PDB file of C-alpha atoms and ligand atoms in Angstrom:
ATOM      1  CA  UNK A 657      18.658  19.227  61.934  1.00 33.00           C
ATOM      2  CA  UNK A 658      18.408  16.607  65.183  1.00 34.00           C
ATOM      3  CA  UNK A 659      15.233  15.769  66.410  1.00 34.00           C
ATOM      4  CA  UNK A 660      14.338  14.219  69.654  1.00 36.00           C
ATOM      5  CA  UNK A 661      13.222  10.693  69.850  1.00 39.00           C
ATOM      6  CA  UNK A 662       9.818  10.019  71.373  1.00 41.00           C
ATOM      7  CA  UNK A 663      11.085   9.573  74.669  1.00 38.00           C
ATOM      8  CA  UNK A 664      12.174  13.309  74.505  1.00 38.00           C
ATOM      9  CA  UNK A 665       8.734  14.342  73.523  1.00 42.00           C
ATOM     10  CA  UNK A 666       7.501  16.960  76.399  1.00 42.00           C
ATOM     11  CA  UNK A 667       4.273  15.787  76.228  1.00 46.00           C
ATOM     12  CA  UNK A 668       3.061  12.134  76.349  1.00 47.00           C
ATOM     13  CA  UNK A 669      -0.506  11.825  74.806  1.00 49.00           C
ATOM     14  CA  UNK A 670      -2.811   9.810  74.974  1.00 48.00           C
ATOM     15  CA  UNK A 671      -2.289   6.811  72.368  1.00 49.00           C
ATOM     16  CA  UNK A 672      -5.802   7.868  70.401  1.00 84.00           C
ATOM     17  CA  UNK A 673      -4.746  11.473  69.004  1.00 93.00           C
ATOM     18  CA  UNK A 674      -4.981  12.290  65.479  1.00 96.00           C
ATOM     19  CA  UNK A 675      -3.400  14.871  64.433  1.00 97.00           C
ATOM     20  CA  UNK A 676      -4.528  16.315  61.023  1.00 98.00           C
ATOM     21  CA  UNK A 677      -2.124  18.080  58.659  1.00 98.00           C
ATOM     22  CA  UNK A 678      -3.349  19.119  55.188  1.00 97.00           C
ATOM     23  CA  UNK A 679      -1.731  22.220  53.248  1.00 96.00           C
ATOM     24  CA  UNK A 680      -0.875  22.532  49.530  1.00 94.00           C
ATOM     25  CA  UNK A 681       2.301  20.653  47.353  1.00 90.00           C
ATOM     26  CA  UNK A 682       5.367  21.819  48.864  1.00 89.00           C
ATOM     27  CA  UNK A 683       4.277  23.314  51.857  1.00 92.00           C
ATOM     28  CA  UNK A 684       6.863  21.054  54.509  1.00 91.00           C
ATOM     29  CA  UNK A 685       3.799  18.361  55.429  1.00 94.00           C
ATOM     30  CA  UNK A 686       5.760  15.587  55.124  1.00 92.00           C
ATOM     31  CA  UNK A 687       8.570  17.139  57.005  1.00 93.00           C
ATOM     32  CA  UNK A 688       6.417  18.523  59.838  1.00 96.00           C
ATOM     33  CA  UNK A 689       4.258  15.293  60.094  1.00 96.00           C
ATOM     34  CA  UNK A 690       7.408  12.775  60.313  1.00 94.00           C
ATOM     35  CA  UNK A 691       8.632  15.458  62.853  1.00 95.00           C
ATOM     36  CA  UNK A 692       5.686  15.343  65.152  1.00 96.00           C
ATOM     37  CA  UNK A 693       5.658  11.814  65.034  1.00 94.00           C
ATOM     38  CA  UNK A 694       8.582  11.039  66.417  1.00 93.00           C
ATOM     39  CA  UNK A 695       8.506  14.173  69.196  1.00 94.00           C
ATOM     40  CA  UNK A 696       4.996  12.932  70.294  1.00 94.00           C
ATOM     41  CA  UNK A 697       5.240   8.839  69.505  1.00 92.00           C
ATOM     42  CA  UNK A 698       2.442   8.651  67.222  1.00 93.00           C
ATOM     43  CA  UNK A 699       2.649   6.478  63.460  1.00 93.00           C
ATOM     44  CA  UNK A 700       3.183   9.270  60.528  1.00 93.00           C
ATOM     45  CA  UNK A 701       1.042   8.270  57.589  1.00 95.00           C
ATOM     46  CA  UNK A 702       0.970   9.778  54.085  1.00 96.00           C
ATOM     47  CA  UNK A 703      -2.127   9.608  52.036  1.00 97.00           C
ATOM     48  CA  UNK A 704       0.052  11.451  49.390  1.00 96.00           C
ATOM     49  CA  UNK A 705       1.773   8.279  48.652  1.00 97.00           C
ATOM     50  CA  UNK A 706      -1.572   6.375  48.787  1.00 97.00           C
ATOM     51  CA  UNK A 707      -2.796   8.538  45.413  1.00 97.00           C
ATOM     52  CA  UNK A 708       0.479   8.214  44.196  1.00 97.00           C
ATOM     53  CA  UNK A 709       0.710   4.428  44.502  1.00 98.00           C
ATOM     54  CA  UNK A 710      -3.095   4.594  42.366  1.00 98.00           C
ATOM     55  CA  UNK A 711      -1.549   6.575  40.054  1.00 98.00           C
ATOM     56  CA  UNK A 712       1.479   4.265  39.103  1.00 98.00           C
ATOM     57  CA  UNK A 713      -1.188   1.405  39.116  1.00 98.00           C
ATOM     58  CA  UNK A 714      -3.267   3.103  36.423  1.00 98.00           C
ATOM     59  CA  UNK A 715      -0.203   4.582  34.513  1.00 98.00           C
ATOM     60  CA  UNK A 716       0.884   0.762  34.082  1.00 98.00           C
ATOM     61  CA  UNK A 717      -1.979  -0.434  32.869  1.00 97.00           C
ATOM     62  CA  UNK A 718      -2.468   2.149  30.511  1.00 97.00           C
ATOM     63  CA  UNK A 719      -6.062   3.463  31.911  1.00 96.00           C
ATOM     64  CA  UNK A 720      -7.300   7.173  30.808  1.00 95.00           C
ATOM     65  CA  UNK A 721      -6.634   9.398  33.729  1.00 96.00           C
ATOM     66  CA  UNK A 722      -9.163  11.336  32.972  1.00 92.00           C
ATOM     67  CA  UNK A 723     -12.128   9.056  32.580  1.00 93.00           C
ATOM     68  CA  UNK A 724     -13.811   7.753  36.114  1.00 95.00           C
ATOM     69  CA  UNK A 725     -15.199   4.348  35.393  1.00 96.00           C
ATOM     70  CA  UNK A 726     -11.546   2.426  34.347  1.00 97.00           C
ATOM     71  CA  UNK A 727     -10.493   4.118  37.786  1.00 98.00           C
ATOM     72  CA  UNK A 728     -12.791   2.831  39.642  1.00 97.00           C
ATOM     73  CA  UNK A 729     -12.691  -0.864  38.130  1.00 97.00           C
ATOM     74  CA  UNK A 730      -9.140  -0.138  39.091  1.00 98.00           C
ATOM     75  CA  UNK A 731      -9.673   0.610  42.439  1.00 97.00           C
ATOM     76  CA  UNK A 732     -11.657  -2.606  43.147  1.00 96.00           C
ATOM     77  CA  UNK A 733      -8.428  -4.747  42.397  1.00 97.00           C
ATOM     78  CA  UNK A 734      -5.977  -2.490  43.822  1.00 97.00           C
ATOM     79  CA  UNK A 735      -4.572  -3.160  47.565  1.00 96.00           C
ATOM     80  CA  UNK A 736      -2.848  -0.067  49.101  1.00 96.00           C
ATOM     81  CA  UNK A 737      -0.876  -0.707  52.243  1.00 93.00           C
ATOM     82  CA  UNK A 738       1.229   2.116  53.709  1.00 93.00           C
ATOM     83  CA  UNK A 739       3.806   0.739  56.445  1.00 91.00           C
ATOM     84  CA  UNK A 740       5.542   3.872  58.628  1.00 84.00           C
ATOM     85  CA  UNK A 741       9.138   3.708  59.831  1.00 75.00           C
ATOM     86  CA  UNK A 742      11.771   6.014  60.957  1.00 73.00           C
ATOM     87  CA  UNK A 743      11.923   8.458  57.548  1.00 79.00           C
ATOM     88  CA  UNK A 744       8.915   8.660  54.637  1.00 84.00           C
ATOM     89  CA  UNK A 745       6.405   5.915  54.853  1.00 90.00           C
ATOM     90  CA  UNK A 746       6.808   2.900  52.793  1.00 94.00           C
ATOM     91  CA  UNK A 747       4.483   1.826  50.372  1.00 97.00           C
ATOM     92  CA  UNK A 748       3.324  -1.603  48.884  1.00 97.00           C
ATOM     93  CA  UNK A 749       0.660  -1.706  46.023  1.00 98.00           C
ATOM     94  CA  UNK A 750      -0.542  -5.396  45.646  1.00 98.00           C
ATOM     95  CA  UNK A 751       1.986  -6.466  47.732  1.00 97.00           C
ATOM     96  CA  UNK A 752       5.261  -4.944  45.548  1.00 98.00           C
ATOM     97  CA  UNK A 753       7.419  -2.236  47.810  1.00 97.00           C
ATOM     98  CA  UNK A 754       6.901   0.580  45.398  1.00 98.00           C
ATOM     99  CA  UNK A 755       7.718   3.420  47.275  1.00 96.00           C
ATOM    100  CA  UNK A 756      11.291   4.502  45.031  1.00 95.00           C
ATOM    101  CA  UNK A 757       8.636   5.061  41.896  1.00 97.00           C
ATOM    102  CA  UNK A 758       6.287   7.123  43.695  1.00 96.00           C
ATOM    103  CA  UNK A 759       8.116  10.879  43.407  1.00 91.00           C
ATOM    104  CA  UNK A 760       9.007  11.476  39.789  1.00 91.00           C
ATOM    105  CA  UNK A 761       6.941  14.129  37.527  1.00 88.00           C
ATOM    106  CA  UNK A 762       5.062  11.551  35.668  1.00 95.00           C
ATOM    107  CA  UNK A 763       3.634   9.938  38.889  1.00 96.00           C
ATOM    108  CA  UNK A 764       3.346  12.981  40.869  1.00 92.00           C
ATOM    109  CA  UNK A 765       1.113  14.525  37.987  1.00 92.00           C
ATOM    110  CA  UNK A 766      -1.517  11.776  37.824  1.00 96.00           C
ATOM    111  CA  UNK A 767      -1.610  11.405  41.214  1.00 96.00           C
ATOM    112  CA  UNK A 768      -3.246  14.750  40.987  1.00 92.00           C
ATOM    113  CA  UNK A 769      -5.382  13.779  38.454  1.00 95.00           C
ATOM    114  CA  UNK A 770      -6.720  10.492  39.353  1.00 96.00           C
ATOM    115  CA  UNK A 771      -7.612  12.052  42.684  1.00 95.00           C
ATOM    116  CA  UNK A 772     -10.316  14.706  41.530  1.00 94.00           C
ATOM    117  CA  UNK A 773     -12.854  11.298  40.934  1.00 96.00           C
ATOM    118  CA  UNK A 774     -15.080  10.702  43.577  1.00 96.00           C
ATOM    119  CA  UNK A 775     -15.518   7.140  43.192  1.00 97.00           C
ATOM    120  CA  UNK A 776     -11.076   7.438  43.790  1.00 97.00           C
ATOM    121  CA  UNK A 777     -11.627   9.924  46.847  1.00 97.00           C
ATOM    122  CA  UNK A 778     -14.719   7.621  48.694  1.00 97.00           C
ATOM    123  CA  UNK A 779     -12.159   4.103  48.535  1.00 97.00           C
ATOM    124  CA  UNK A 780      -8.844   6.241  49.334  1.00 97.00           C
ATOM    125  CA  UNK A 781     -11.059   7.957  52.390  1.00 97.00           C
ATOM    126  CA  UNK A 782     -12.133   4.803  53.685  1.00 97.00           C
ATOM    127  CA  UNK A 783      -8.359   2.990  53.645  1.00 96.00           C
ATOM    128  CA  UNK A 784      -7.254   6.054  55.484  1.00 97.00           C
ATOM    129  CA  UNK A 785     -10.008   5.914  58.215  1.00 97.00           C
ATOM    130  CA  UNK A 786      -9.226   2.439  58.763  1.00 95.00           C
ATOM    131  CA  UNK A 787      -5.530   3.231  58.641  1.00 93.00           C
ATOM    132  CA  UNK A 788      -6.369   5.765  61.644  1.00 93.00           C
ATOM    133  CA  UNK A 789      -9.301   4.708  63.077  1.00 92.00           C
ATOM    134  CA  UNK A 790      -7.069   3.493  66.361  1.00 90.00           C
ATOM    135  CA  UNK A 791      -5.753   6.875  66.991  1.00 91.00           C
ATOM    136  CA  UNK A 792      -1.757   7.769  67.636  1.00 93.00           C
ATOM    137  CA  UNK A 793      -1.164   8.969  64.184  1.00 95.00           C
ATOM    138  CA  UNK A 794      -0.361  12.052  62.289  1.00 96.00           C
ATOM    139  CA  UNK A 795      -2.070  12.048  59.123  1.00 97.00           C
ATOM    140  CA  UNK A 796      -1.205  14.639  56.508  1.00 97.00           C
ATOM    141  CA  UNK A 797      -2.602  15.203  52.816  1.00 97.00           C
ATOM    142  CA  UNK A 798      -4.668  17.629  51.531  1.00 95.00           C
ATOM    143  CA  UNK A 799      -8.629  16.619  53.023  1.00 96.00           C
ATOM    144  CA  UNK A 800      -7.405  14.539  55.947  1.00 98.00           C
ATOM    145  CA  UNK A 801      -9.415  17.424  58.521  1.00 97.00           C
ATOM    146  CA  UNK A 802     -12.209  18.016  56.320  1.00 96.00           C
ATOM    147  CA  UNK A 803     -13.302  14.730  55.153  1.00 97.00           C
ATOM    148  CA  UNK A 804     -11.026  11.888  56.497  1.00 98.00           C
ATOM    149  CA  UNK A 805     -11.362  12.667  60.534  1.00 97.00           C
ATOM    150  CA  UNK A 806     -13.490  15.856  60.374  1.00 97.00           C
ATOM    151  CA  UNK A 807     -13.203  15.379  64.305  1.00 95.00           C
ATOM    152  CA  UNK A 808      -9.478  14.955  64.744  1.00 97.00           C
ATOM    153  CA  UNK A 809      -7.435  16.312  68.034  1.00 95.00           C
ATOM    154  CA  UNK A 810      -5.366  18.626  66.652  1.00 97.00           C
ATOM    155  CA  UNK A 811      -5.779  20.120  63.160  1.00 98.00           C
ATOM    156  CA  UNK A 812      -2.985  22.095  61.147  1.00 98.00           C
ATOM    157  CA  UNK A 813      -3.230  23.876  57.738  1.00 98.00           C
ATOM    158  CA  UNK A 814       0.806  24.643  56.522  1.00 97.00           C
ATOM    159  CA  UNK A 815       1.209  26.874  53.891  1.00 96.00           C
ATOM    160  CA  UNK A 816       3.624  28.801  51.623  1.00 95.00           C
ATOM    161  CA  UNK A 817       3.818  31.392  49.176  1.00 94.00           C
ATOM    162  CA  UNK A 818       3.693  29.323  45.772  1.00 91.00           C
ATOM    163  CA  UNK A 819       7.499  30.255  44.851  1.00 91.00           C
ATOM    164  CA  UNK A 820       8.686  29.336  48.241  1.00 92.00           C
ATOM    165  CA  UNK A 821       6.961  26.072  48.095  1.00 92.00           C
ATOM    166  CA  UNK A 822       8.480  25.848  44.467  1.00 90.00           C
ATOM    167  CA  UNK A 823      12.191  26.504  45.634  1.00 89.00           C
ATOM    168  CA  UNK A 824      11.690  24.054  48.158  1.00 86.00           C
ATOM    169  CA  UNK A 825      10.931  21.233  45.968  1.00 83.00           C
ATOM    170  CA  UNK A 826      13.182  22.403  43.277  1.00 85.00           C
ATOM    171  CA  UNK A 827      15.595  22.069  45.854  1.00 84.00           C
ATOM    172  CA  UNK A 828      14.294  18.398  47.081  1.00 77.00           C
ATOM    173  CA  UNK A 829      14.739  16.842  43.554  1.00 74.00           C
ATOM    174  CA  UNK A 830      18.283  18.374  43.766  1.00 69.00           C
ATOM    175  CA  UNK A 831      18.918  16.474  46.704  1.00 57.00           C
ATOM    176  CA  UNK A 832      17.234  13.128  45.577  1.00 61.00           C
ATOM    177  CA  UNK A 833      19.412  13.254  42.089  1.00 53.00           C
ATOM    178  CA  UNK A 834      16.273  11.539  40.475  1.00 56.00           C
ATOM    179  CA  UNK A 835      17.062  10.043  36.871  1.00 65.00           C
ATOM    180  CA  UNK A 836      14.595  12.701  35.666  1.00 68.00           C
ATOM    181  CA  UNK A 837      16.258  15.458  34.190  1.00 70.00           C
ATOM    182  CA  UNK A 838      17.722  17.856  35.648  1.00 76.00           C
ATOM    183  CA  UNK A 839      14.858  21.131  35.855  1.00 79.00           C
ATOM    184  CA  UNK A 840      14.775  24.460  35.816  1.00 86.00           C
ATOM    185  CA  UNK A 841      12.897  26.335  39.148  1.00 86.00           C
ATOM    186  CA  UNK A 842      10.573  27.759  36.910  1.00 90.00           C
ATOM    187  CA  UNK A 843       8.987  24.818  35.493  1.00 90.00           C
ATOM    188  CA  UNK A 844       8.725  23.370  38.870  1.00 88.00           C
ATOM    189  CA  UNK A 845       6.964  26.741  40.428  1.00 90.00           C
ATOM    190  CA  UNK A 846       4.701  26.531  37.148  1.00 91.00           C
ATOM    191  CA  UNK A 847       4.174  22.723  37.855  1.00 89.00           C
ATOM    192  CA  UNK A 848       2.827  23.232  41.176  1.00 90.00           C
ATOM    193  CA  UNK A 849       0.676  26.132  40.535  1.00 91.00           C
ATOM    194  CA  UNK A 850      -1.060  23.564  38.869  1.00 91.00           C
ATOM    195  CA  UNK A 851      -1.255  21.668  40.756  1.00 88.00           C
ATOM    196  CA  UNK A 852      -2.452  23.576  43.423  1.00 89.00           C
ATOM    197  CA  UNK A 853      -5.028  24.953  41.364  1.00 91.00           C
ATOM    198  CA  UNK A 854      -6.311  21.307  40.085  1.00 88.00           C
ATOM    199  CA  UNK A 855      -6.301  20.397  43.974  1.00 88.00           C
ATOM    200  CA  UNK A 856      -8.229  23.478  45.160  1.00 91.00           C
ATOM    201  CA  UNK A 857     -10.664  23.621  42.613  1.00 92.00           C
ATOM    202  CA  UNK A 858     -12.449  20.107  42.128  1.00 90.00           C
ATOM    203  CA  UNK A 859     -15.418  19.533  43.193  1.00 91.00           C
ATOM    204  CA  UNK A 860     -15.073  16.645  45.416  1.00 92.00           C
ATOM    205  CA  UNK A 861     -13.194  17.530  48.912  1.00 90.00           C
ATOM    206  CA  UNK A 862     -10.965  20.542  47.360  1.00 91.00           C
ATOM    207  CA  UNK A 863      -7.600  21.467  49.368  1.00 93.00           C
ATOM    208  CA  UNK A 864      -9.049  23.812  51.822  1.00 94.00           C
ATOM    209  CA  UNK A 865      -8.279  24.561  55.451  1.00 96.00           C
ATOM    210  CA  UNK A 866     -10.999  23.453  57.828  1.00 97.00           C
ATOM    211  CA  UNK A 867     -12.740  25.935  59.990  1.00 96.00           C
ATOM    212  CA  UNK A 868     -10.960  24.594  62.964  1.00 96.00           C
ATOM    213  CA  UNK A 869      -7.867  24.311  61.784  1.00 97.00           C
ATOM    214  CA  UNK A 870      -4.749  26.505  62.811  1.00 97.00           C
ATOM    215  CA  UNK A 871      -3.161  28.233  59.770  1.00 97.00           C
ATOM    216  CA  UNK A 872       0.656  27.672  59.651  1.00 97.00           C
ATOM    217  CA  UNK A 873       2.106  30.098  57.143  1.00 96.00           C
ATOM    218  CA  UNK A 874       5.879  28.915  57.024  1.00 93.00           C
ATOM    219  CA  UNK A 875       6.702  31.921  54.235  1.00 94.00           C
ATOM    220  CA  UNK A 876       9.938  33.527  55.501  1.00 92.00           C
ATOM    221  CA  UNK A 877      10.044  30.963  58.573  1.00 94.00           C
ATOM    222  CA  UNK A 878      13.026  28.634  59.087  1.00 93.00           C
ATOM    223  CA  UNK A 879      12.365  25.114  59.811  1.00 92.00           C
ATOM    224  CA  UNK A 880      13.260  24.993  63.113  1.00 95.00           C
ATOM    225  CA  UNK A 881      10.876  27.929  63.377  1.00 96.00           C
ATOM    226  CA  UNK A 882       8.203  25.723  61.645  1.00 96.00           C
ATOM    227  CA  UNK A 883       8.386  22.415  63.712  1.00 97.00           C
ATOM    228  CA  UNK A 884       8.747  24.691  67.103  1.00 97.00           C
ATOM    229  CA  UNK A 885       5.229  26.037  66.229  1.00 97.00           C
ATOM    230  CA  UNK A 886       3.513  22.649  64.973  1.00 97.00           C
ATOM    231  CA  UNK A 887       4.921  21.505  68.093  1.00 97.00           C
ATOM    232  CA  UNK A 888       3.411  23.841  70.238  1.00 97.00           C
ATOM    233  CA  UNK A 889      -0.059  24.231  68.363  1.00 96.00           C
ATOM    234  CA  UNK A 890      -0.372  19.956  69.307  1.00 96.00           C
ATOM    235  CA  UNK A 891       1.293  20.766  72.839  1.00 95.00           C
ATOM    236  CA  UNK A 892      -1.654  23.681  73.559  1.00 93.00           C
ATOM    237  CA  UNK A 893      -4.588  20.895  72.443  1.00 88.00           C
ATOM    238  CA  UNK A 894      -3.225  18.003  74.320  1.00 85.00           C
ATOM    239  CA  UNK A 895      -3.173  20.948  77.248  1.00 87.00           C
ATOM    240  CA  UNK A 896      -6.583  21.918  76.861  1.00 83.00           C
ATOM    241  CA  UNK A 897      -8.007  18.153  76.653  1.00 76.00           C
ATOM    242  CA  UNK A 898      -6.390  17.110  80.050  1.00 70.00           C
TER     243      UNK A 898
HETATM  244  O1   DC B 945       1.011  15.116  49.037  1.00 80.11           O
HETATM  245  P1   DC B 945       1.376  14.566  47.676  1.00 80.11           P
HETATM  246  O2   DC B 945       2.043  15.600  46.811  1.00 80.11           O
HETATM  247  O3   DC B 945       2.185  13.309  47.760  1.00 80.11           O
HETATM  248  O4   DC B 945      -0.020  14.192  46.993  1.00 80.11           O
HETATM  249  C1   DC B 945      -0.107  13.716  45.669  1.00 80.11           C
HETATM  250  C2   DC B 945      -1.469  14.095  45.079  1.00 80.11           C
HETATM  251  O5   DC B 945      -2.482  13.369  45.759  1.00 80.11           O
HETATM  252  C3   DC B 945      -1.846  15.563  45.183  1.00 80.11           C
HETATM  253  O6   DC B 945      -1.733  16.242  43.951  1.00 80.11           O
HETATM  254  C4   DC B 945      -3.279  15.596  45.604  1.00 80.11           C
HETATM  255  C5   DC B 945      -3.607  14.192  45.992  1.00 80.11           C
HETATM  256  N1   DC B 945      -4.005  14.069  47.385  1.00 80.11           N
HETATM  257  C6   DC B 945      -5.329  14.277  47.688  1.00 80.11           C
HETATM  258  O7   DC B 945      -6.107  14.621  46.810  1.00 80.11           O
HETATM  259  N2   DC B 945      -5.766  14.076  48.959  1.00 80.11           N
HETATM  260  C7   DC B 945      -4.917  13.717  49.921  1.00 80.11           C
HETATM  261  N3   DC B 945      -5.377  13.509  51.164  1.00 80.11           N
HETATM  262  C8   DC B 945      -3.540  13.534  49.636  1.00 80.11           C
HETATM  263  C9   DC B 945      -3.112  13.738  48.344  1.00 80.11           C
END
């Protein structure tokens, strides 16, 4: 797939956009948010990767995932900096580029579970309005227009049935050849559901779409079919702000 550079983009916004893109595991975020980033010129960032990088902290040191206080001692000596390029962002946590460790199973499932504390959510929410607060970014994870910038420009919930989402990703570790063994598409559907279901169901900030968000249901959609519409939901909001 070619995609334009931001000199291509059709529409040059204003530098102070955020654009909002939360949706469940699986459901083309990262792909849609790096996408709009480059069409419109704004910074892509990943709060994803931010959990993640938490999550690798705490697995190193041994910490209960389950158990709030360690966490959040954690948290108080833990520097997260997220620094976006051309492709996925890269990530440094106290300083070390650990962005290659961030994706396999083991990481990916406490990310998920260090992120239901609230004491976790609260510092994570605060790096990432910092991390926006100047505007021209896309920001995608799974609270970013609820919580995080509740007043954003343009808001977008992507979704996917849960075996579509699970091909997709199935498909993804394919690709990456990870050192994890190989798995079957099964265990990674059943993975995510989850997943999904530990995201949607804690108490503090569960994955939901925001009431003024535009529902992006890329079930039985290409992806050129996907980015065309992200595109034009931001095009239609930067049209109705000038
Ligand atoms: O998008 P991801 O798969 O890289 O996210 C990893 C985990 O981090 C996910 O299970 C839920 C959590 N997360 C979150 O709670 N809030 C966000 N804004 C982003 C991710």
């Amino acid at each position: 797939m070619t995609v334009e550079s931001p000199s291509q983009a059709s529409v040059i916004p204003s530098r102070k956009i955020i654009v909002a893109i939360d949706g469940p595991a699986g459901a083309g975020k990262s792909t849609i948010a790096r996408h709009l980033a480059r069409h419109f010129g704004l910074l892509n960032l990943e709060t994803g990767a931010m959990y993640r990088a938490f999550a690798l902290k705490a697995l190193r040191a041994g910490l209960s995932l389950d158990e709030s206080a360690g966490l959040e001692s954690l948290s108080a000596k833990t520097t997260i900096h997220l620094a976006p390029g051309e492709g996925e962002n890269r990530v440094f946590l106290d300083g070390e580029d650990v962005t290659r460790q961030l994706r396999n199973s083991e990481v990916t499932d406490a990310a998920s579970r260090v992120s239901v504390f609230p004491a976790v959510r609260a510092w994570m929410v605060c790096l990432q309005q910092e991390l926006g607060a100047k505007g021209g970014v896309v920001m995608e994870g799974r609270d970013i227009g609820t919580v995080v910038f509740p007043n954003a420009d343009v808001k977008i919930f992507l979704d996917a049935a849960p075996e579509v989402r699970g091909m997709r990703r199935f498909e993804q570790m394919g690709a990456r050849s990870s050192t994890e063994p190989m798995r079957q598409p099964e265990e990674v559907i059943r993975e995510l559901r989850e997943r999904d279901q530990r995201d949607r169901s804690r108490a503090d900030s569960p994955l939901r779409a925001a009431a003024d968000a535009m529902l992006l249901d890329s079930t039985g959609m290409t992806l050129e079919e996907v980015l065309r519409a992200a595109e034009k939901i931001v095009e239609e909001k930067l049209a109705s702000r000038a």
